[in-house]
XYZ file of C-alpha atoms in Angstrom:
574
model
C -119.873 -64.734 102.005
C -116.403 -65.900 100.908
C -114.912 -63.241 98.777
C -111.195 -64.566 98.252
C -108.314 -61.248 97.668
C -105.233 -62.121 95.583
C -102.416 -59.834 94.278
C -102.478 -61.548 91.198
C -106.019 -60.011 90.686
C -107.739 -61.016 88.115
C -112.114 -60.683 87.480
C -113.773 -63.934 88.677
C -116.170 -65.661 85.953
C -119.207 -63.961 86.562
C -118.075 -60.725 85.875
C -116.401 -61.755 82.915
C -119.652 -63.158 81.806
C -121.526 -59.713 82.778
C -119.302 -57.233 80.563
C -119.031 -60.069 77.756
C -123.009 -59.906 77.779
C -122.270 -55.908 78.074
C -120.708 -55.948 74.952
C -117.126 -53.932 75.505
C -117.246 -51.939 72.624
C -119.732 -49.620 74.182
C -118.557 -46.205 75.648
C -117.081 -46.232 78.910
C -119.824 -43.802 80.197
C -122.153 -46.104 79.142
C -120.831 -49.282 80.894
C -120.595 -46.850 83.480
C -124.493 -46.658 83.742
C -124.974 -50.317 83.512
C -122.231 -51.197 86.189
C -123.721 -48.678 88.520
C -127.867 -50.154 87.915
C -126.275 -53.418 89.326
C -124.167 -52.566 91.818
C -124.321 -48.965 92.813
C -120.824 -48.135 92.216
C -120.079 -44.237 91.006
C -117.656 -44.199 88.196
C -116.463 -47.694 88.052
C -114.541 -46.935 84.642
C -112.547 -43.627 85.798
C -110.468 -43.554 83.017
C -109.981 -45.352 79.760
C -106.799 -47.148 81.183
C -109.334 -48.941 83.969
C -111.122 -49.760 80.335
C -107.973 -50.810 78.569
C -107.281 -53.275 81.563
C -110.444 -54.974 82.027
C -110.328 -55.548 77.885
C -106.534 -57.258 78.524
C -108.088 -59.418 81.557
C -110.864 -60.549 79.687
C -108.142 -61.397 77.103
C -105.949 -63.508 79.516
C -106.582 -66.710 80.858
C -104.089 -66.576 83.646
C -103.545 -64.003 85.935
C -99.549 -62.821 86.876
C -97.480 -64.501 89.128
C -98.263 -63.392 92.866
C -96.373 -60.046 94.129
C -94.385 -60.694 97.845
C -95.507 -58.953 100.749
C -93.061 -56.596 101.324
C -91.943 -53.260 102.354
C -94.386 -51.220 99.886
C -97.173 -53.005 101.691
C -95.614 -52.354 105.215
C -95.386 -48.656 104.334
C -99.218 -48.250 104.620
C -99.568 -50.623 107.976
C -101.120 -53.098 105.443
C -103.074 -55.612 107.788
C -106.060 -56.543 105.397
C -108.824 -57.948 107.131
C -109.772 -61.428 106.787
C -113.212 -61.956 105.701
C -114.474 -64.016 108.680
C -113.675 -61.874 111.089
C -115.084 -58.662 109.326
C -118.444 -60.707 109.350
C -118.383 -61.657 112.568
C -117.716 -57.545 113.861
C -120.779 -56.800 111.344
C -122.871 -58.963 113.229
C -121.995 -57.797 116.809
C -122.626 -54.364 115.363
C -126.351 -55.839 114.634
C -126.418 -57.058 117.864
C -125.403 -53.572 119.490
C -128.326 -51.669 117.440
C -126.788 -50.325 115.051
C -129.068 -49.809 111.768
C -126.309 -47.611 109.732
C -127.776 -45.527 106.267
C -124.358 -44.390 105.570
C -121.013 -46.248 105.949
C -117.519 -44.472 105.677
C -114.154 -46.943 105.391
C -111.530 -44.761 105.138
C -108.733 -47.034 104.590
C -110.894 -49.823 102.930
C -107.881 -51.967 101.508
C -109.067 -54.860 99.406
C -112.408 -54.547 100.800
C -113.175 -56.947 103.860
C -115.609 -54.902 105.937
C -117.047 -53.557 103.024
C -118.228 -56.123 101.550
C -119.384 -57.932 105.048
C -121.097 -54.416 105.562
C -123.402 -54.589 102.332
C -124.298 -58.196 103.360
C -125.028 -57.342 106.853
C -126.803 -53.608 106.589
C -129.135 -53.926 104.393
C -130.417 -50.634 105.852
C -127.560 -49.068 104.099
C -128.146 -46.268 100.750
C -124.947 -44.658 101.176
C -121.250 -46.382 100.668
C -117.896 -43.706 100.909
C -114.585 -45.708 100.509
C -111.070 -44.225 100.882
C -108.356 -46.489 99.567
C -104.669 -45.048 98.698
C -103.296 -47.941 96.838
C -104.793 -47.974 93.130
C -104.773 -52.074 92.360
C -106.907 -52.253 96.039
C -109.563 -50.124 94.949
C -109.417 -52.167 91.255
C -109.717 -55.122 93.123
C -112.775 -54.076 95.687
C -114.807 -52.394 92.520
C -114.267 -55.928 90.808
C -115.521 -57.507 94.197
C -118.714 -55.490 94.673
C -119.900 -56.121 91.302
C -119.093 -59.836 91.921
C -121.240 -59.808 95.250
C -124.109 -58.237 93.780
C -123.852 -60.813 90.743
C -124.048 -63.414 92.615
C -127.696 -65.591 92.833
C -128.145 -64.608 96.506
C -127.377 -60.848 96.376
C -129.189 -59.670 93.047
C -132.324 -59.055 94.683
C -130.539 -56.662 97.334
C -130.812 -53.090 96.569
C -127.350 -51.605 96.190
C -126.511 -48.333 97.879
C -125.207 -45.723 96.023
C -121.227 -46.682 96.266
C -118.425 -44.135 96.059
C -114.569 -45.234 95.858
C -111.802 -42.728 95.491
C -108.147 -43.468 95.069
C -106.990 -40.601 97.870
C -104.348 -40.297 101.049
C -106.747 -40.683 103.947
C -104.445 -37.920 105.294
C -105.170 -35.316 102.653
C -109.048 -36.648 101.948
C -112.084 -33.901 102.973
C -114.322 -36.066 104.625
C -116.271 -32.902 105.299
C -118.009 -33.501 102.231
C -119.547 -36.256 103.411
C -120.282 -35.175 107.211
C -123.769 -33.631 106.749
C -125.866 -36.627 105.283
C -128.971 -37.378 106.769
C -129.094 -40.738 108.655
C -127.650 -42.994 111.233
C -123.717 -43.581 110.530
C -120.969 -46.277 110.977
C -117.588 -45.174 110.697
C -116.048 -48.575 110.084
C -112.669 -50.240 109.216
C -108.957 -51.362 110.368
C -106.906 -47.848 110.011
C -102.842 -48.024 109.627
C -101.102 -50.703 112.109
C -97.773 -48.258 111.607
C -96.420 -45.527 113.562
C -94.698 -42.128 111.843
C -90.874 -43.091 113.542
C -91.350 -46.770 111.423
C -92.647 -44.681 107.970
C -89.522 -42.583 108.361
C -87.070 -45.133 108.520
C -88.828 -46.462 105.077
C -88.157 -43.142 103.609
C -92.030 -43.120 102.933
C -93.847 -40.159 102.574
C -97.056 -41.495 103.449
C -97.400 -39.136 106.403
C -100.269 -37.080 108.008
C -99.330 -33.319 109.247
C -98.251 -33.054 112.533
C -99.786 -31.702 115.618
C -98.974 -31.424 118.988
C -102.086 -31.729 120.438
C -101.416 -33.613 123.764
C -98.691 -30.734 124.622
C -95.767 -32.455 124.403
C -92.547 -31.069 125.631
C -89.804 -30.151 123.064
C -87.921 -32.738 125.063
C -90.697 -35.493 125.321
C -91.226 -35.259 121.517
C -87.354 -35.505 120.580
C -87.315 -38.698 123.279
C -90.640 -40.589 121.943
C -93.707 -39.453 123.286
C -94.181 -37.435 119.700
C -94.283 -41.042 117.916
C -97.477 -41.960 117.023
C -99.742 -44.517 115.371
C -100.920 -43.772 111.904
C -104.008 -45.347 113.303
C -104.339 -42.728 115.728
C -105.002 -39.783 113.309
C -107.480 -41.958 111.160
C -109.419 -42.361 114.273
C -108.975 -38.699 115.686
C -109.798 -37.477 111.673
C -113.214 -39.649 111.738
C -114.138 -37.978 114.944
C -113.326 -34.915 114.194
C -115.765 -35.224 111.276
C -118.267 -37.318 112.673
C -118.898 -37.514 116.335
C -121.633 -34.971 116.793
C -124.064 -37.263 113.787
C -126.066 -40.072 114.832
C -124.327 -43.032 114.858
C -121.522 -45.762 115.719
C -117.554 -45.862 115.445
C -115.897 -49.210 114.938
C -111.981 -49.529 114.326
C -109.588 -52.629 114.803
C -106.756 -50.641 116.203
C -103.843 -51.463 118.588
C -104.744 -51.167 122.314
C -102.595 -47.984 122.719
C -104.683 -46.145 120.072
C -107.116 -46.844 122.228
C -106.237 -45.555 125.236
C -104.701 -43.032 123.732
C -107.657 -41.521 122.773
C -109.896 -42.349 125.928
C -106.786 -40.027 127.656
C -106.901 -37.423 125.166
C -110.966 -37.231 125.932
C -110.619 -34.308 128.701
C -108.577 -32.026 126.048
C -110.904 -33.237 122.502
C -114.219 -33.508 124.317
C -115.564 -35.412 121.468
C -119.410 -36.675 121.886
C -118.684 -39.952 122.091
C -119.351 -42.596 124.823
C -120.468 -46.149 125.461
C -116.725 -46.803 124.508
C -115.814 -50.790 124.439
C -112.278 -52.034 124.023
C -112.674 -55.831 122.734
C -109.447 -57.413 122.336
C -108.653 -59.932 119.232
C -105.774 -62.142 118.927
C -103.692 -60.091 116.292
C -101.656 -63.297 115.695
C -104.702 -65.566 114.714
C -106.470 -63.219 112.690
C -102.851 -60.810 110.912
C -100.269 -62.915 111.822
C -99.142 -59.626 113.403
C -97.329 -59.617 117.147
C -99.326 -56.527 118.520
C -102.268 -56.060 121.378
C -104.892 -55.177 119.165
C -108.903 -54.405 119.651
C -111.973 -53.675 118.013
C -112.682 -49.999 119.432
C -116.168 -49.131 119.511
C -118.125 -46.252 120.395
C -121.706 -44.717 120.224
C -121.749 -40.767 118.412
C -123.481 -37.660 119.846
C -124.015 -38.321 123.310
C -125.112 -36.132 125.710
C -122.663 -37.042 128.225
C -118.998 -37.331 126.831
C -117.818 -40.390 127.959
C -114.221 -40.756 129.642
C -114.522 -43.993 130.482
C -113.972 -47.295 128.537
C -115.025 -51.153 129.074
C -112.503 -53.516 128.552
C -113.296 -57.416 127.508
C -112.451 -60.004 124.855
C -114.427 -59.864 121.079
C -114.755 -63.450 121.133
C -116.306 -64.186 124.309
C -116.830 -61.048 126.153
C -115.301 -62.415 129.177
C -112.838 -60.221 131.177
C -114.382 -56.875 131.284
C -113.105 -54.081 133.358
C -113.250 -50.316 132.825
C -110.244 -47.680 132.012
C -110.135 -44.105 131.801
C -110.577 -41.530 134.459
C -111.461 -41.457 137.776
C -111.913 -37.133 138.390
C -108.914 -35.644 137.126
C -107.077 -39.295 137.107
C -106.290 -41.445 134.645
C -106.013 -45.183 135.661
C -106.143 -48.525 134.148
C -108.668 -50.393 136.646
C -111.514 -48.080 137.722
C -112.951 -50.537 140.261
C -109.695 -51.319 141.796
C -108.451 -47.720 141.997
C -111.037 -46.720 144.516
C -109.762 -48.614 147.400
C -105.747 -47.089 146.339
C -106.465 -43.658 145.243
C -104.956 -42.124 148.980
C -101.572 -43.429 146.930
C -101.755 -41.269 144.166
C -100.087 -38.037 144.131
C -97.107 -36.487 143.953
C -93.932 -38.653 144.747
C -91.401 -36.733 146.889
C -88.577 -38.266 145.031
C -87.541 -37.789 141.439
C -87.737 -40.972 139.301
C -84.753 -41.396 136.652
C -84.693 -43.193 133.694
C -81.634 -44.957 132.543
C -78.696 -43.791 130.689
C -79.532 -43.336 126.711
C -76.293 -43.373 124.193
C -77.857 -45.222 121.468
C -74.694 -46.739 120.515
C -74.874 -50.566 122.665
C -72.829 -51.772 120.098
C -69.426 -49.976 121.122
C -70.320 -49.242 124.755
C -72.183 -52.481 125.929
C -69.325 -54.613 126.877
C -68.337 -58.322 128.285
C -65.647 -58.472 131.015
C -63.083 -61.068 129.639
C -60.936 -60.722 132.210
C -57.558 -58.374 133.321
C -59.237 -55.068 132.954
C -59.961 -56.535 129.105
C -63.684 -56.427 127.768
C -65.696 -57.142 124.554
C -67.518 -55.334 122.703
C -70.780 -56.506 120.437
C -68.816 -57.140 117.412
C -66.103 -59.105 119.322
C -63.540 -56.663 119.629
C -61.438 -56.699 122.524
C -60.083 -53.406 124.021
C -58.259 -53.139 127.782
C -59.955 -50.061 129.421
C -59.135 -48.219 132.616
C -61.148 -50.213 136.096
C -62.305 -47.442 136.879
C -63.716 -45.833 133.125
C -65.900 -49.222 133.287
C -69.415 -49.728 135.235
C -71.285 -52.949 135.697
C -74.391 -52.180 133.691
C -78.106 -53.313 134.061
C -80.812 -53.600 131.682
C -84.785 -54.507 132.178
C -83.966 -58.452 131.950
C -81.335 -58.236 134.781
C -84.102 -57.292 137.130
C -85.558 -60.134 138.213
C -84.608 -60.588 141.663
C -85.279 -58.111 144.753
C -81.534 -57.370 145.423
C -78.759 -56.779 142.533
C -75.394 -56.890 143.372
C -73.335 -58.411 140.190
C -73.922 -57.074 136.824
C -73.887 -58.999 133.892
C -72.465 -56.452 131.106
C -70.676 -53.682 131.542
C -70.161 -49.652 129.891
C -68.400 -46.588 130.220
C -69.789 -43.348 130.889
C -68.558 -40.683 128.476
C -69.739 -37.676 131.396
C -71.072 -37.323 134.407
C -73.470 -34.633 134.206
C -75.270 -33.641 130.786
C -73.054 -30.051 129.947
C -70.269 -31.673 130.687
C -67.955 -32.217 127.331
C -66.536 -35.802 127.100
C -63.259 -34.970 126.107
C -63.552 -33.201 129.437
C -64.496 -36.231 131.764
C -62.592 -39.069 129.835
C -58.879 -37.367 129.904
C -58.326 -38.993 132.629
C -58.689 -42.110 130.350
C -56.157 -42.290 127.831
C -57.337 -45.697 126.756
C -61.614 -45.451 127.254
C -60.933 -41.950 125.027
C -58.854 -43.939 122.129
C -61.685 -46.552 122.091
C -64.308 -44.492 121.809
C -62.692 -41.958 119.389
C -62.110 -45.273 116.982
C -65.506 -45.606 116.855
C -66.520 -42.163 116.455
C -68.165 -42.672 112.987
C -70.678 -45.324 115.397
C -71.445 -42.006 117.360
C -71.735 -39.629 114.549
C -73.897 -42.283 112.809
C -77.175 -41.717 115.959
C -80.163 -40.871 114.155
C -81.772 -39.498 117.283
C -82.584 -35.682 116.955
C -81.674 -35.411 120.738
C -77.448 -35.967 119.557
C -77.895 -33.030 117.159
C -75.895 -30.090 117.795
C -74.325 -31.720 121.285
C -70.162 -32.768 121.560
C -69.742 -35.842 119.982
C -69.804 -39.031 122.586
C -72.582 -37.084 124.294
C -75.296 -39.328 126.565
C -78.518 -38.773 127.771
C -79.744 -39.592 131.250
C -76.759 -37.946 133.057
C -76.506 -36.274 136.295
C -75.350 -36.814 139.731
C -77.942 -39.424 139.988
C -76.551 -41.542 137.810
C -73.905 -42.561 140.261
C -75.989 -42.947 143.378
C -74.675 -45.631 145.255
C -77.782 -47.212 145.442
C -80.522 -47.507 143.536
C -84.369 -48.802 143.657
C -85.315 -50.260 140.208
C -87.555 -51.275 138.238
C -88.042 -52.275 134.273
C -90.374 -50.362 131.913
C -90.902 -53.551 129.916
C -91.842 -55.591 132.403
C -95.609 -57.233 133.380
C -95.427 -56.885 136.510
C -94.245 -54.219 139.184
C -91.729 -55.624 141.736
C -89.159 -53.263 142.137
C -84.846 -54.965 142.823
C -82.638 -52.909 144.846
C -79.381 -52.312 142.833
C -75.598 -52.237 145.169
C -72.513 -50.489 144.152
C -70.403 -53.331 142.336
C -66.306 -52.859 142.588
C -66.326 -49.750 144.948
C -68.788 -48.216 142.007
C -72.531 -47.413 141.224
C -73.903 -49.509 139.023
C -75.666 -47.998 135.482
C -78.979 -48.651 134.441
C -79.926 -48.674 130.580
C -83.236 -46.135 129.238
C -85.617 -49.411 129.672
C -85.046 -48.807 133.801
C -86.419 -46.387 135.634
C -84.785 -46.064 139.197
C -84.418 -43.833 142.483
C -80.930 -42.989 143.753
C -79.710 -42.956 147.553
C -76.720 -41.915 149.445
C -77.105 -45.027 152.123
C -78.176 -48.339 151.975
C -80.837 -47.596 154.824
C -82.640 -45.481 153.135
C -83.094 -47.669 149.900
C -84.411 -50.486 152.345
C -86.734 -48.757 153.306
C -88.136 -47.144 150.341
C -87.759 -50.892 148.655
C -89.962 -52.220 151.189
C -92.709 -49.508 150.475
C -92.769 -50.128 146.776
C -93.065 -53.858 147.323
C -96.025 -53.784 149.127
C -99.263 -55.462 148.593
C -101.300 -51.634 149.078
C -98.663 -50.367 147.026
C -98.406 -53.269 144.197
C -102.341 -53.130 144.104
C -102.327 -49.447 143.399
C -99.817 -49.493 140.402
C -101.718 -52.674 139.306
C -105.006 -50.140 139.074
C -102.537 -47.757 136.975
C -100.344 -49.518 134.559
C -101.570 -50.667 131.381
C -99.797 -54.222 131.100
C -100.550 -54.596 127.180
C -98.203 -51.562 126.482
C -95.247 -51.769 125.206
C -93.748 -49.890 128.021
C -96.705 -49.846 130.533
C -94.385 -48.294 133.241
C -93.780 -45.199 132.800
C -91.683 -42.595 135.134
C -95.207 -40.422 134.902
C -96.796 -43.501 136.252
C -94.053 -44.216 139.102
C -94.244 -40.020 139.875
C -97.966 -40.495 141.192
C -96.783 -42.740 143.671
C -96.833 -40.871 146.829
C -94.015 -42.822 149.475
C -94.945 -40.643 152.444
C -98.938 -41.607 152.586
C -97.915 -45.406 151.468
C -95.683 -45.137 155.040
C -98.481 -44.091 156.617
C -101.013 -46.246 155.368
C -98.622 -48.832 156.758
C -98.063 -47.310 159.938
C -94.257 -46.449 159.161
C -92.899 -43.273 159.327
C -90.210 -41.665 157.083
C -87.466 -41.181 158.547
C -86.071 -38.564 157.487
C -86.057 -36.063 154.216
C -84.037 -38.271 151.890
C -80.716 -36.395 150.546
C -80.603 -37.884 147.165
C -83.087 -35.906 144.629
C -86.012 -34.815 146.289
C -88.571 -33.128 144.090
C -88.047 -29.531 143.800
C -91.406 -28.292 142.772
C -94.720 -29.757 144.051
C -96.188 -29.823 140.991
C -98.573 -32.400 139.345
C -96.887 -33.951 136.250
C -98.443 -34.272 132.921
C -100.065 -37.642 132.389
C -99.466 -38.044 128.957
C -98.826 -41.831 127.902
């Protein structure tokens, strides 16, 4: 099966042919009944404008020019599913047992795994589709009746096939949950996350919930972002989990193991949980980590555990999820680490956060004169200006030069910046120049706070010293960071770091962290496909005092900079 999607849609011949023979002067009710003997679909004619336009198509020999792919598409996370690869999911689905009687899509699109689902499942008498965009679910009505018209599908026995035009977000699937049957929840949910909707002004948003118990801090910061994808999925089991039956979802790997965290607090029924990467780039042109999630429905035992491998030739596999009350990335390679993971007796720091690398990220162009982004020079006080480090600049295991430089506009986070910088006539002028740059911060966590105001402040933030390491990063070597000019060097928010008084001390934490034990631990935490697979919650469970003893080493002494004041384990929330 072919079935080839256009946006200058337009009926293909044989359907022509079938309402011609028709006769398109009947009622619409009428063609309604005739439409539905061939193909199953409920109401294929909802109103007499889906009449009006089949009349004018009928009417026209060419279809419109093609519409670009834009933002209107983008809004919805529109990565339509080729046809090939839909087919080849459906049959790996065959191949797993699954023997479906009722198939949900809830964000069916133009209609790939739909249609590959009524070749595959022939088992199938029930068909729900969800589809917000009105010319999609024109265009996958059009392309049902097409299949079933075709020589080698009119024998098949269509199942009764429902399409609505409806927000996935607002639709009652309840309606649908107490069918009789075996069930496949199938399809390739919203690639988009709420943070990219709202800066398209769209409105195409689910209501929120907090149900992995953010912080009020943590949600201002990012950890309240999440994948429109997410919901669909959490929605579907929510409905669904407890019939008998199969999920299947292309969805990007965090979704994934998103959920397999969130098991312990949603308890759904759901195990036998695979994670089978595709190449996103091959198959949507899209740079992401993406997999095909699947997962068996009302099991006895709710699974917390996931295999990982590759959809196209299973290779690869390893399990995630949780090992007792720990969440890790490697379950077999955890084991032989898991004396590592606790509670580490320092306090881990992330970066400092302005939002505003334009005016503050600056070139040294010699005699106390420096650059900004736009090219504008400004002479600043030596000592308002810090050599500055982001995630590329640590590559190597010791740091001593920076390559750009910023200011600090405080030193601890209450402190107003008018405060700290009048001691610096000239750093204050720049900076209240570009004051409209400041104001301009979208970030909730600038509201109501001085103007100027930085995150990621405190006496920490001009340690001497400084154990790194990047959150972007795919690996986990960590680069001791020196004073540069008599002064601390500043990290950016992509770095998370550990400050010390002496140099001693940061040796010998350095050489901890750069251990094989302790390298093959994080390796067994951190999930390399993220976006930002380190994490300071990650770092936080590394516990320095049994890696010194698993190495025979003994600390030395209680470290002055920043212990931890509370023994307390830290939320694990990714």
């Amino acid at each position: 099966m072919q079935t080839m999607f256009k946006n200058n849609f337009s009926p293909s011949i044989a359907v022509r042919d079938f309402f011609e023979r028709c006769s398109l002067e009947r009622s619409r009710e009428e063609l309604n009944f005739l439409v539905r003997k061939v193909c199953g679909i409920e109401k294929f004619f909802e109103n007499k404008d889906e009449l009006s336009f089949l009349k004018a198509c009928i009417h026209r020999p060419q279809a419109d020019e093609p519409l670009a792919f834009g933002e209107r598409e983008r809004e919805f996370g529109d990565f339509q599913t080729n046809p090939i690869l839909a087919e080849r999911i459906c049959r790996y689905l065959l191949r797993k047992g699954c023997v479906p009687e009722t198939l949900i899509e809830p964000t069916c699109g133009r209609g790939g795994f739909v249609l590959a689902a009524l070749e595959a499942f022939p088992s199938l008498r029930r068909v729900v589709c969800v589809e917000i965009q009105s010319s999609y679910v024109r265009e996958l009505k059009y392309a049902i009746l097409d299949f079933y018209l075709s020589a080698r599908n009119k024998e098949l026995v269509p199942p009764k096939i429902s399409i609505f035009c409806a927000d996935v977000f607002t639709f009652n699937f309840s309606h649908f949950a107490s069918d009789d049957g075996e069930i496949l929840i199938l399809g390739n949910p919203p690639w988009v996350t709420n943070s990219d909707l709202g800066a398209l002004g769209s409105q195409n948003l689910p209501r929120k919930t907090n149900y992995k118990k953010n912080s009020g801090l943590d949600a201002m910061t990012g950890k309240a972002n999440f994948d429109l994808g997410e919901f669909v999925l959490k929605t579907m089991l929510e409905n669904f989990s407890d019939r008998r039956g199969h999920i299947a979802f292309l969805l990007k790997n965090s979704v994934v193991k998103n959920t397999v965290h969130a098991q312990p607090i949603l308890k759904f029924p759901i195990g036998e949980m695979e994670q089978l990467g595709i190449d996103a780039s091959v198959e949507f042109d899209a740079d992401v980590n993406a997999s095909l999630f699947f997962a068996k429905f009302a099991v006895r035992d709710i699974g917390r555990v996931c295999e990982n491998g590759d959809f196209y030739t299973g290779k690869g596999k390893r399990k995630f999820g949780w090992v007792g009350e720990k969440f890790v990335s490697d379950v077999d390679a955890y084991g032989a680490y898991a004396e590592f993971d606790g509670l580490s007796p320092l306090v881990w720091r992330q970066g400092v956060k302005h939002d505003c690398a334009k005016i503050l990220e600056l070139d040294a162009c010699g005699n106390n004169v420096f650059a900004n982004m736009a090219g504008e020079r400004v002479e600043l006080e030596p000592a308002a200006v810090f050599g500055l480090l982001k995630s590329s600049d640590l590559k190597l295991p010791r740091i001593r030069n920076p390559r750009k430089y910023s200011m600090l506009t405080q030193t601890r986070i209450n402190e107003p910046p008018a405060a700290y910088l009048s001691a610096f006539p000239k750093a204050w002028a720049y900076l209240k120049a570009h004051e409209s740059a400041f104001a301009a911060r979208k970030s909730s966590i600038y509201r109501n706070r001085p103007p100027f105001s930085m995150f990621g402040i405190g006496d920490y933030t001009l340690a001497p010293y400084k154990v790194a390491i990047s959150g972007f990063y795919k690996q986990t070597r960590f680069s001791l960071v020196y004073p540069h000019a008599g002064k601390p060097m500043l990290l950016d928010d992509t770095c998370y770091f550990l400050g010390f008084a002496c140099e001693a001390d940061a040796e010998f934490v350095l050489e901890l962290l750069n251990s094989d034990e302790v390298q093959k631990f994080l390796a067994s935490l951190v999930f390399f496909d993220s976006k930002r697979g380190i994490t300071k919650d990650v770092l936080m469970r590394i516990d320095l005092k049994r890696a010194a003893k698993a190495q025979g080493r003994t600390v030395p002494h209680e470290f002055e900079f920043f212990r931890a004041k509370k023994q307390r384990e830290l939320p694990l929330i990714f």
